[in-house]
Coordinates of C-alpha atoms and ligand atoms in Angstrom, one line a residue:
M188 CA 0.0 0.0 0.0
A189 CA 1.2 3.5 -0.7
E190 CA 1.1 5.2 2.7
T191 CA 0.7 8.9 2.6
S192 CA 1.2 11.9 4.9
I193 CA -1.9 13.6 3.4
E194 CA -3.9 14.4 6.5
W195 CA -7.4 13.5 5.2
T196 CA -6.6 10.0 3.8
D197 CA -4.8 6.8 4.7
A198 CA -3.3 5.6 1.4
T199 CA -3.0 6.5 -2.2
W200 CA -3.8 4.4 -5.3
N201 CA -2.6 5.5 -8.7
P202 CA -4.1 3.4 -11.6
V203 CA -3.2 6.5 -13.8
A204 CA -0.1 8.7 -13.8
G205 CA 0.5 12.0 -15.5
C206 CA -1.6 15.1 -16.1
L207 CA -1.7 18.6 -17.6
I208 CA -1.9 22.0 -15.9
I209 CA -5.3 23.5 -16.4
T210 CA -5.8 26.4 -13.9
P211 CA -3.7 28.5 -11.5
G212 CA -4.3 25.9 -8.7
C213 CA -2.1 23.5 -10.8
T214 CA 0.9 25.8 -11.1
N215 CA 2.9 24.3 -8.3
C216 CA 1.4 20.8 -8.6
Y217 CA 3.1 18.5 -6.1
A218 CA 2.4 15.4 -8.2
M219 CA 4.3 17.0 -11.1
R220 CA 7.4 17.6 -9.0
M221 CA 7.1 14.1 -7.5
A222 CA 6.7 12.5 -11.0
A223 CA 9.9 14.2 -12.2
R224 CA 11.7 12.9 -9.1
L225 CA 10.4 9.3 -9.6
E226 CA 11.5 9.4 -13.3
A227 CA 15.0 10.5 -12.2
M228 CA 15.0 7.5 -9.8
G229 CA 14.3 5.2 -12.8
V230 CA 10.6 4.4 -12.1
P231 CA 9.2 3.4 -15.5
K232 CA 5.6 4.4 -14.7
Y233 CA 6.7 8.1 -14.6
A234 CA 9.1 8.1 -17.6
G235 CA 8.3 10.8 -20.1
L236 CA 5.4 12.3 -18.1
T237 CA 7.3 15.6 -17.3
R238 CA 9.8 17.8 -19.0
K239 CA 12.1 20.5 -17.9
S240 CA 10.9 24.1 -18.4
G241 CA 13.3 26.7 -17.1
N242 CA 14.4 25.6 -13.7
R243 CA 11.5 23.3 -13.0
Y244 CA 9.7 20.3 -14.4
I245 CA 6.2 20.5 -15.8
W246 CA 3.8 17.8 -17.1
T247 CA 4.0 16.9 -20.8
G248 CA 0.3 16.1 -20.9
K249 CA 0.9 12.4 -21.4
V250 CA -1.0 10.1 -19.2
R251 CA -0.2 6.4 -18.5
L252 CA -2.7 3.8 -17.6
D253 CA -1.1 1.4 -15.0
E254 CA -2.7 -2.0 -15.5
A255 CA -0.4 -3.5 -12.9
S256 CA -1.8 -1.4 -10.1
L257 CA -5.5 -1.4 -11.2
E258 CA -6.4 -4.3 -8.9
T259 CA -4.2 -3.4 -6.0
P260 CA -7.0 -2.5 -3.5
L261 CA -8.4 -6.1 -3.9
K262 CA -5.3 -7.2 -2.0
W263 CA -5.8 -4.8 0.9
R264 CA -7.9 -6.5 3.6
K265 CA -7.8 -3.7 6.2
P266 CA -10.3 -0.9 5.6
R267 CA -8.6 2.3 4.4
K268 CA -9.5 5.7 3.2
I269 CA -7.9 5.7 -0.3
F270 CA -7.1 8.8 -2.3
V271 CA -7.6 7.8 -5.9
N272 CA -5.0 9.2 -8.3
S273 CA -2.9 11.4 -6.2
M274 CA -0.5 11.5 -9.2
S275 CA -2.9 12.4 -11.9
D276 CA -6.6 13.3 -12.5
L277 CA -8.8 10.3 -13.2
F278 CA -11.0 12.5 -15.4
H279 CA -8.2 13.8 -17.6
D280 CA -9.5 13.7 -21.2
D281 CA -7.1 11.0 -22.2
V282 CA -8.2 8.5 -19.6
P283 CA -10.7 6.3 -21.6
A284 CA -14.2 5.9 -20.1
E285 CA -13.7 2.1 -20.3
F286 CA -10.7 2.4 -18.0
I287 CA -12.7 4.6 -15.6
A288 CA -15.4 1.9 -15.6
R289 CA -12.7 -0.7 -14.6
V290 CA -11.6 1.6 -11.7
W291 CA -15.3 1.7 -10.6
D292 CA -15.5 -2.1 -10.8
V293 CA -12.5 -2.5 -8.4
M294 CA -14.1 0.0 -6.0
Q295 CA -17.4 -1.7 -6.1
R296 CA -15.7 -5.0 -5.3
T297 CA -13.9 -3.6 -2.2
P298 CA -16.6 -2.0 0.0
Q299 CA -14.4 -2.3 3.0
H300 CA -12.5 0.8 1.8
T301 CA -13.6 4.4 1.4
Y302 CA -12.4 5.9 -1.9
Q303 CA -11.9 9.7 -2.3
I304 CA -11.8 10.8 -5.9
L305 CA -10.7 14.4 -6.4
T306 CA -10.8 16.1 -9.8
K307 CA -10.3 19.5 -11.4
R308 CA -12.4 18.2 -14.3
P309 CA -15.8 17.6 -12.7
E310 CA -17.6 18.4 -16.0
R311 CA -16.0 15.3 -17.5
M312 CA -16.6 13.3 -14.3
R313 CA -20.3 14.0 -14.6
E314 CA -20.4 13.2 -18.3
V315 CA -18.6 9.8 -17.9
I316 CA -20.5 8.8 -14.8
T317 CA -23.9 9.6 -16.3
S318 CA -23.1 8.2 -19.7
L319 CA -21.8 4.9 -18.3
D320 CA -24.5 4.9 -15.6
L321 CA -21.8 4.2 -12.9
P322 CA -23.5 3.6 -9.6
A323 CA -23.4 6.1 -6.7
L324 CA -21.8 4.2 -3.9
E325 CA -21.7 5.1 -0.2
H326 CA -18.0 4.3 0.0
V327 CA -17.0 6.3 -3.1
W328 CA -16.8 10.0 -2.4
L329 CA -16.6 12.4 -5.3
G330 CA -14.8 15.7 -5.0
T331 CA -13.5 18.7 -6.9
S332 CA -10.7 21.1 -6.2
V333 CA -11.5 24.9 -6.1
E334 CA -8.6 27.2 -5.6
N335 CA -10.3 30.6 -6.2
A336 CA -13.6 32.1 -7.2
A337 CA -12.9 31.8 -10.9
V338 CA -13.5 28.1 -10.8
L339 CA -16.5 28.0 -8.5
S340 CA -18.7 26.5 -11.3
R341 CA -16.9 23.2 -10.6
L342 CA -19.2 22.9 -7.6
D343 CA -22.2 23.0 -9.9
D344 CA -20.8 20.2 -12.0
L345 CA -20.1 18.2 -8.9
R346 CA -23.6 18.9 -7.4
S347 CA -25.2 17.6 -10.6
T348 CA -23.2 14.3 -10.5
P349 CA -24.9 11.3 -8.9
A350 CA -23.0 10.7 -5.6
I351 CA -23.8 9.9 -2.0
I352 CA -20.9 11.9 -0.6
R353 CA -19.6 15.0 -2.4
F354 CA -16.6 17.0 -1.2
V355 CA -14.6 20.0 -2.2
S356 CA -10.9 20.6 -1.6
F357 CA -10.1 24.4 -1.3
E358 CA -6.4 23.7 -1.6
P359 CA -4.2 25.5 -2.6
L360 CA -6.6 28.3 -1.5
I361 CA -5.2 31.3 -3.4
G362 CA -8.2 33.7 -3.3
S363 CA -11.5 34.3 -1.6
V364 CA -14.3 31.9 -2.3
A365 CA -16.9 33.7 -0.1
T366 CA -19.6 33.2 -2.7
A367 CA -19.2 29.4 -2.9
D368 CA -22.5 27.5 -2.9
L369 CA -22.0 24.5 -0.6
R370 CA -25.5 23.2 -0.7
G371 CA -25.3 19.4 -1.4
I372 CA -21.6 19.4 -0.6
H373 CA -20.9 17.2 2.5
W374 CA -17.3 17.9 3.2
A375 CA -14.9 20.8 2.7
I376 CA -11.1 20.6 3.0
V377 CA -9.2 23.8 3.3
G378 CA -5.4 24.2 2.9
G379 CA -2.8 26.7 2.0
E380 CA -0.2 26.0 -0.6
S381 CA 3.1 24.6 0.6
G382 CA 6.6 24.4 -1.0
P383 CA 9.3 26.8 -2.2
R384 CA 7.0 28.9 -4.5
S385 CA 3.9 28.8 -2.3
R386 CA 1.3 31.6 -2.5
P387 CA -0.1 32.9 0.8
M388 CA -3.5 32.1 2.2
D389 CA -5.4 34.8 4.0
E390 CA -7.1 33.8 7.3
K391 CA -10.2 35.8 6.2
W392 CA -10.7 33.3 3.3
V393 CA -10.7 30.4 5.8
D394 CA -13.2 32.2 8.0
E395 CA -15.5 32.7 5.0
I396 CA -15.4 29.0 4.2
R397 CA -16.0 27.9 7.8
L398 CA -19.0 30.2 8.2
N399 CA -20.3 28.9 4.9
C400 CA -19.9 25.3 6.1
L401 CA -21.8 26.1 9.3
A402 CA -24.7 27.5 7.2
T403 CA -25.0 24.4 5.0
G404 CA -24.0 21.7 7.6
T405 CA -20.9 20.9 5.6
A406 CA -18.1 19.1 7.5
F407 CA -15.0 21.3 7.8
F408 CA -11.5 19.9 7.7
F409 CA -8.6 22.3 8.1
K410 CA -5.6 20.7 6.5
Q411 CA -2.8 23.2 6.8
W412 CA -1.6 26.8 6.6
G413 CA 1.2 25.8 4.2
G414 CA 4.1 28.1 3.3
K415 CA 7.7 27.3 2.8
N416 CA 7.8 25.3 6.0
K417 CA 4.4 23.7 6.5
K418 CA 5.5 21.9 9.7
A419 CA 6.3 25.3 11.3
T420 CA 3.0 26.9 10.2
G421 CA 1.0 23.8 11.3
R422 CA -2.7 23.2 11.1
T423 CA -4.1 25.0 14.1
Y424 CA -6.9 27.4 13.3
L425 CA -8.8 29.4 15.9
N426 CA -6.7 27.6 18.6
R427 CA -7.7 24.1 17.6
T428 CA -7.5 21.5 14.8
W429 CA -10.5 20.8 12.6
D430 CA -10.8 17.2 11.4
E431 CA -14.5 16.8 10.7
L432 CA -15.5 14.1 8.2
P433 CA -18.7 13.8 6.1
R434 CA -21.7 11.8 7.3
V435 CA -24.1 9.9 5.1
Q436 CA -27.4 11.8 5.3
Ligands
SF4_30 S1 -5.2 18.6 -12.1 FE1 -4.2 18.0 -10.2 S2 -2.6 16.5 -10.9 FE2 -3.3 17.6 -12.7 S3 -1.8 19.3 -12.9 FE3 -3.6 20.1 -11.8 S4 -3.0 19.8 -9.6 FE4 -1.7 18.5 -10.8

């Protein structure tokens, strides 16, 4: 199992690798940096997925379907929260719908786990799920990332997708999302960007989301402040940690 330090999950599962930057939230994509590192270490799964641009590496746009890891969760007996595709976006245009259906099949056969699917392409997620008539499952949570107000329409795409649990990740939060409509969204994760080029998160933006969550009964999870040294800035907000999880309603 791929253990992870991501605060809101237990493990990662990557049946797909590789992606393409689409909005400002992707600029400092952690997966992109990690893929370049893994390629340099000689891991074939990540070969050719990134290229050098100036003094950093960026995605080439190529995605790789990893047949070898497709059935990995079937071998995991112990229940886990599993972040699906931490190193890609399952709904990237080049991931065939048939492959997504196979991912669904594995999830359906392993109800002991809880799957967390996070995409910046919720429009395609809705389209694929509805056209293939993939079932809404209690243990498969569907989410989208929203980094600022310019991409708030992703919440509408998510809301109109059949799901039992819907969530939003406001990370990296790089602008106010005070007008976010959280109706029908069961869980909100909030986090500042971390790493050497991180952009700051204003505490006021976090306050706006927390109050919004209170109004809609959305569970609130505060992941981190971020910054160059995320350990130093920590994850305390209003003198406490916030680790709420969604409930089936
Ligand atoms: S969609 Fe996700 S994985 Fe793809 S570039 Fe953006 S942040 Fe990275």
